[in-house]
């Protein structure tokens, strides 16, 4: 076999070796998350902040990934990491923060192992979050949270221009006003967790107009 063929084969093995094909990095807007139907949050009123919901290894086909493997262990989290996690990945509902991280790891995170072990998964999520300050980007474009109706394509374009890839906007329904409101923004990354890609395979569910 020629060297080229060996290299090609090796490359194929590398790219086909994971359970997933890309990442959805999901952030939630605390106020609208908490005012959604059926949600009770422990801190009222919640901060005007995007916080981490989770990092979801995903397939382009939207196939549900079934993952197995080790658990997250509280006593294995370095202090500096858990301090960051508490700040940026809080459990907004009742229940402690660690339980939320462990839930996300069990449901999604394990599918990213390999290549990411539990602590690498948590670190990667924090890095993605800190690298893309969604609120700062929206503010820079003159958008700040209010009860104003926004147009999907407008807000999508503002973020697309800022990050260079199409995000997905997800809405829930406000328990008092019954209006559709933006409560999650998803940005997508390639399998190698550094390059952004369009979230084409995980489309948003907001209507053309919604409140944020
Ligand atoms: C997702 O895609 C990967 C890579 O193609 C594949 O190995 C895996 O079986 C897929 N998972 C599902 C549930 O389809
Ligand atoms: C991630 O993948 C992209 C495209 O496949 C490549 O340009 C980039 O250098 C990769 N980054 C790393 C850290 O491997």
Short mmCIF file of C-alpha atoms and ligand atoms in Angstrom, two decimals:
data_model
loop_
_atom_site.label_atom_id
_atom_site.label_comp_id
_atom_site.label_asym_id
_atom_site.label_seq_id
_atom_site.Cartn_x
_atom_site.Cartn_y
_atom_site.Cartn_z
CA UNK A 1 0.00 0.00 0.00
CA UNK A 2 1.35 3.42 -0.85
CA UNK A 3 2.03 6.03 1.76
CA UNK A 4 -0.78 8.18 0.36
CA UNK A 5 -3.27 5.37 0.71
CA UNK A 6 -2.16 4.69 4.25
CA UNK A 7 -2.61 8.36 5.10
CA UNK A 8 -6.05 8.40 3.52
CA UNK A 9 -7.06 5.32 5.45
CA UNK A 10 -5.77 6.80 8.68
CA UNK A 11 -7.68 10.01 8.02
CA UNK A 12 -10.85 8.05 7.36
CA UNK A 13 -10.42 6.16 10.62
CA UNK A 14 -9.93 9.42 12.47
CA UNK A 15 -12.99 11.12 11.05
CA UNK A 16 -15.27 8.13 11.39
CA UNK A 17 -14.30 7.16 14.88
CA UNK A 18 -16.68 9.26 16.95
CA UNK A 19 -20.31 8.65 17.84
CA UNK A 20 -21.27 12.19 16.81
CA UNK A 21 -20.68 14.60 13.93
CA UNK A 22 -20.95 18.09 15.40
CA UNK A 23 -21.78 19.99 18.59
CA UNK A 24 -24.75 22.12 19.54
CA UNK A 25 -23.75 24.60 22.23
CA UNK A 26 -26.95 25.70 23.93
CA UNK A 27 -27.32 28.84 26.01
CA UNK A 28 -30.45 29.89 27.84
CA UNK A 29 -31.71 33.37 28.61
CA UNK A 30 -32.48 33.14 32.32
CA UNK A 31 -35.52 35.52 32.49
CA UNK A 32 -37.47 33.87 29.67
CA UNK A 33 -36.38 30.37 30.66
CA UNK A 34 -37.83 31.09 34.10
CA UNK A 35 -41.07 32.65 32.86
CA UNK A 36 -41.83 29.72 30.57
CA UNK A 37 -44.91 27.60 31.21
CA UNK A 38 -44.36 25.13 34.03
CA UNK A 39 -40.91 26.34 35.05
CA UNK A 40 -40.04 27.39 38.59
CA UNK A 41 -36.67 28.99 39.21
CA UNK A 42 -34.97 29.27 42.55
CA UNK A 43 -33.68 32.83 42.08
CA UNK A 44 -36.35 35.46 41.39
CA UNK A 45 -36.00 37.62 39.46
CA UNK A 46 -33.34 35.81 37.43
CA UNK A 47 -30.32 37.75 36.18
CA UNK A 48 -30.35 39.26 32.69
CA UNK A 49 -27.84 36.75 31.46
CA UNK A 50 -27.27 33.93 29.02
CA UNK A 51 -26.14 30.90 30.96
CA UNK A 52 -25.09 27.49 29.70
CA UNK A 53 -27.73 24.85 29.15
CA UNK A 54 -25.39 22.27 27.71
CA UNK A 55 -23.08 21.04 24.99
CA UNK A 56 -24.79 18.45 22.86
CA UNK A 57 -22.83 16.14 20.56
CA UNK A 58 -25.20 15.58 17.63
CA UNK A 59 -25.55 13.87 14.27
CA UNK A 60 -26.45 15.65 11.06
CA UNK A 61 -29.30 13.18 10.64
CA UNK A 62 -30.66 14.21 14.04
CA UNK A 63 -30.43 10.59 15.06
CA UNK A 64 -30.75 10.25 18.80
CA UNK A 65 -27.37 9.26 20.14
CA UNK A 66 -27.31 6.58 22.78
CA UNK A 67 -24.21 6.93 24.82
CA UNK A 68 -22.70 5.04 27.66
CA UNK A 69 -19.60 5.41 29.73
CA UNK A 70 -18.33 6.79 32.98
CA UNK A 71 -20.08 9.29 35.19
CA UNK A 72 -19.15 12.78 36.26
CA UNK A 73 -17.53 12.76 39.67
CA UNK A 74 -17.82 15.73 41.94
CA UNK A 75 -14.59 14.98 43.80
CA UNK A 76 -12.67 14.92 40.50
CA UNK A 77 -13.61 18.45 39.52
CA UNK A 78 -10.72 20.87 40.02
CA UNK A 79 -11.72 23.79 42.23
CA UNK A 80 -11.07 26.38 39.51
CA UNK A 81 -13.27 24.49 37.08
CA UNK A 82 -16.19 24.17 39.48
CA UNK A 83 -15.96 27.86 40.34
CA UNK A 84 -16.36 28.71 36.63
CA UNK A 85 -19.11 26.16 36.19
CA UNK A 86 -21.09 27.56 39.12
CA UNK A 87 -20.86 31.01 37.62
CA UNK A 88 -21.70 30.21 34.00
CA UNK A 89 -23.60 26.91 34.17
CA UNK A 90 -25.96 27.36 37.13
CA UNK A 91 -28.98 25.21 37.74
CA UNK A 92 -31.69 27.84 37.40
CA UNK A 93 -34.38 25.47 38.62
CA UNK A 94 -34.48 23.99 42.08
CA UNK A 95 -31.74 21.47 42.61
CA UNK A 96 -28.02 21.88 42.90
CA UNK A 97 -25.60 22.85 40.16
CA UNK A 98 -23.66 19.60 40.14
CA UNK A 99 -26.83 17.59 39.51
CA UNK A 100 -27.49 19.72 36.42
CA UNK A 101 -23.98 19.20 35.00
CA UNK A 102 -24.23 15.48 35.71
CA UNK A 103 -27.64 15.31 34.01
CA UNK A 104 -26.24 17.03 30.90
CA UNK A 105 -23.16 14.81 30.93
CA UNK A 106 -25.27 11.64 31.20
CA UNK A 107 -27.79 12.71 28.57
CA UNK A 108 -25.41 14.31 26.06
CA UNK A 109 -21.82 14.67 27.19
CA UNK A 110 -20.95 10.99 27.23
CA UNK A 111 -21.51 10.91 23.46
CA UNK A 112 -18.46 13.15 23.09
CA UNK A 113 -16.23 10.66 24.89
CA UNK A 114 -14.06 10.00 22.94
CA UNK A 115 -12.54 12.46 22.33
CA UNK A 116 -13.54 14.38 25.47
CA UNK A 117 -13.31 12.98 28.98
CA UNK A 118 -15.70 14.49 31.58
CA UNK A 119 -13.45 17.35 32.66
CA UNK A 120 -12.47 18.14 29.06
CA UNK A 121 -16.16 18.22 28.16
CA UNK A 122 -16.83 20.75 30.91
CA UNK A 123 -13.76 22.83 30.00
CA UNK A 124 -14.71 22.82 26.32
CA UNK A 125 -18.22 23.99 27.13
CA UNK A 126 -16.94 26.88 29.26
CA UNK A 127 -14.42 27.86 26.57
CA UNK A 128 -17.11 27.98 23.88
CA UNK A 129 -19.36 30.01 26.15
CA UNK A 130 -16.67 32.54 27.03
CA UNK A 131 -15.49 32.88 23.43
CA UNK A 132 -18.92 33.94 22.18
CA UNK A 133 -20.54 36.63 24.29
CA UNK A 134 -24.00 36.56 22.74
CA UNK A 135 -25.44 39.31 24.92
CA UNK A 136 -22.50 41.58 24.09
CA UNK A 137 -23.05 40.91 20.39
CA UNK A 138 -26.74 41.70 20.57
CA UNK A 139 -26.07 44.83 22.62
CA UNK A 140 -23.45 45.97 20.11
CA UNK A 141 -26.11 45.78 17.41
CA UNK A 142 -28.47 47.90 19.48
CA UNK A 143 -30.60 45.05 20.81
CA UNK A 144 -31.18 44.72 24.53
CA UNK A 145 -33.73 42.61 26.37
CA UNK A 146 -37.20 44.11 26.58
CA UNK A 147 -40.75 43.12 25.81
CA UNK A 148 -40.34 44.16 22.20
CA UNK A 149 -41.21 41.84 19.33
CA UNK A 150 -38.20 40.78 17.28
CA UNK A 151 -38.03 39.34 13.81
CA UNK A 152 -36.35 35.96 13.51
CA UNK A 153 -34.31 36.76 10.41
CA UNK A 154 -33.16 40.08 11.84
CA UNK A 155 -31.87 38.65 15.09
CA UNK A 156 -30.40 35.64 13.32
CA UNK A 157 -28.48 37.97 10.99
CA UNK A 158 -27.13 40.09 13.82
CA UNK A 159 -25.64 36.99 15.43
CA UNK A 160 -24.55 35.51 12.13
CA UNK A 161 -22.62 38.67 11.32
CA UNK A 162 -20.99 38.63 14.74
CA UNK A 163 -19.94 34.97 14.89
CA UNK A 164 -19.73 34.06 11.21
CA UNK A 165 -22.21 31.16 11.34
CA UNK A 166 -25.98 30.77 11.48
CA UNK A 167 -27.32 30.22 15.01
CA UNK A 168 -30.67 28.66 15.96
CA UNK A 169 -33.20 30.58 17.99
CA UNK A 170 -35.52 28.62 20.27
CA UNK A 171 -38.69 29.91 21.86
CA UNK A 172 -40.96 28.93 24.70
CA UNK A 173 -44.28 30.43 25.75
CA UNK A 174 -44.59 32.99 28.53
CA UNK A 175 -46.79 31.57 31.28
CA UNK A 176 -48.55 34.92 31.88
CA UNK A 177 -48.83 36.60 28.49
CA UNK A 178 -48.87 33.43 26.37
CA UNK A 179 -46.48 35.15 23.96
CA UNK A 180 -43.70 33.33 22.17
CA UNK A 181 -40.38 34.41 23.66
CA UNK A 182 -36.76 33.66 22.88
CA UNK A 183 -35.28 31.50 25.61
CA UNK A 184 -32.38 29.65 23.97
CA UNK A 185 -29.71 30.37 21.40
CA UNK A 186 -27.77 27.53 19.85
CA UNK A 187 -24.42 27.90 18.12
CA UNK A 188 -22.85 24.92 16.39
CA UNK A 189 -19.30 23.65 16.22
CA UNK A 190 -17.46 21.12 14.14
CA UNK A 191 -16.55 17.83 15.71
CA UNK A 192 -13.14 19.22 16.65
CA UNK A 193 -14.90 21.81 18.86
CA UNK A 194 -13.00 24.83 17.54
CA UNK A 195 -14.61 25.85 14.24
CA UNK A 196 -18.15 27.16 14.12
CA UNK A 197 -20.59 25.80 11.54
CA UNK A 198 -24.12 26.83 10.59
CA UNK A 199 -26.78 25.21 12.79
CA UNK A 200 -28.61 24.03 9.68
CA UNK A 201 -29.18 20.58 11.12
CA UNK A 202 -30.74 21.86 14.34
CA UNK A 203 -33.16 24.53 13.16
CA UNK A 204 -34.73 26.95 15.62
CA UNK A 205 -38.40 26.77 16.52
CA UNK A 206 -39.19 30.45 17.06
CA UNK A 207 -41.96 31.93 14.91
CA UNK A 208 -41.20 34.85 12.58
CA UNK A 209 -41.86 37.28 15.43
CA UNK A 210 -41.22 36.73 19.12
CA UNK A 211 -40.47 38.69 22.26
CA UNK A 212 -36.97 39.26 23.66
C1 LIG B 1 -23.73 9.29 14.09
O1 LIG B 1 -22.71 9.44 13.13
C2 LIG B 1 -21.53 8.68 13.40
C3 LIG B 1 -20.50 9.06 12.34
O2 LIG B 1 -21.00 8.89 11.05
C4 LIG B 1 -21.87 7.20 13.39
O3 LIG B 1 -20.71 6.45 13.71
C5 LIG B 1 -22.94 6.94 14.42
O4 LIG B 1 -23.36 5.60 14.35
C6 LIG B 1 -24.15 7.84 14.19
N1 LIG B 1 -25.09 7.62 15.27
C7 LIG B 1 -26.37 7.39 15.04
C8 LIG B 1 -27.21 7.16 16.27
O5 LIG B 1 -26.85 7.38 13.93
C1 LIG B 2 -10.91 21.92 12.96
O1 LIG B 2 -11.37 21.59 11.66
C2 LIG B 2 -11.24 22.60 10.70
C3 LIG B 2 -11.84 22.19 9.38
O2 LIG B 2 -11.99 20.81 9.25
C4 LIG B 2 -9.78 23.00 10.55
O3 LIG B 2 -9.69 24.09 9.67
C5 LIG B 2 -9.22 23.40 11.92
O4 LIG B 2 -7.84 23.66 11.79
C6 LIG B 2 -9.44 22.28 12.93
N1 LIG B 2 -8.96 22.73 14.22
C7 LIG B 2 -8.25 21.92 15.00
C8 LIG B 2 -7.81 22.50 16.30
O5 LIG B 2 -7.96 20.77 14.71
#
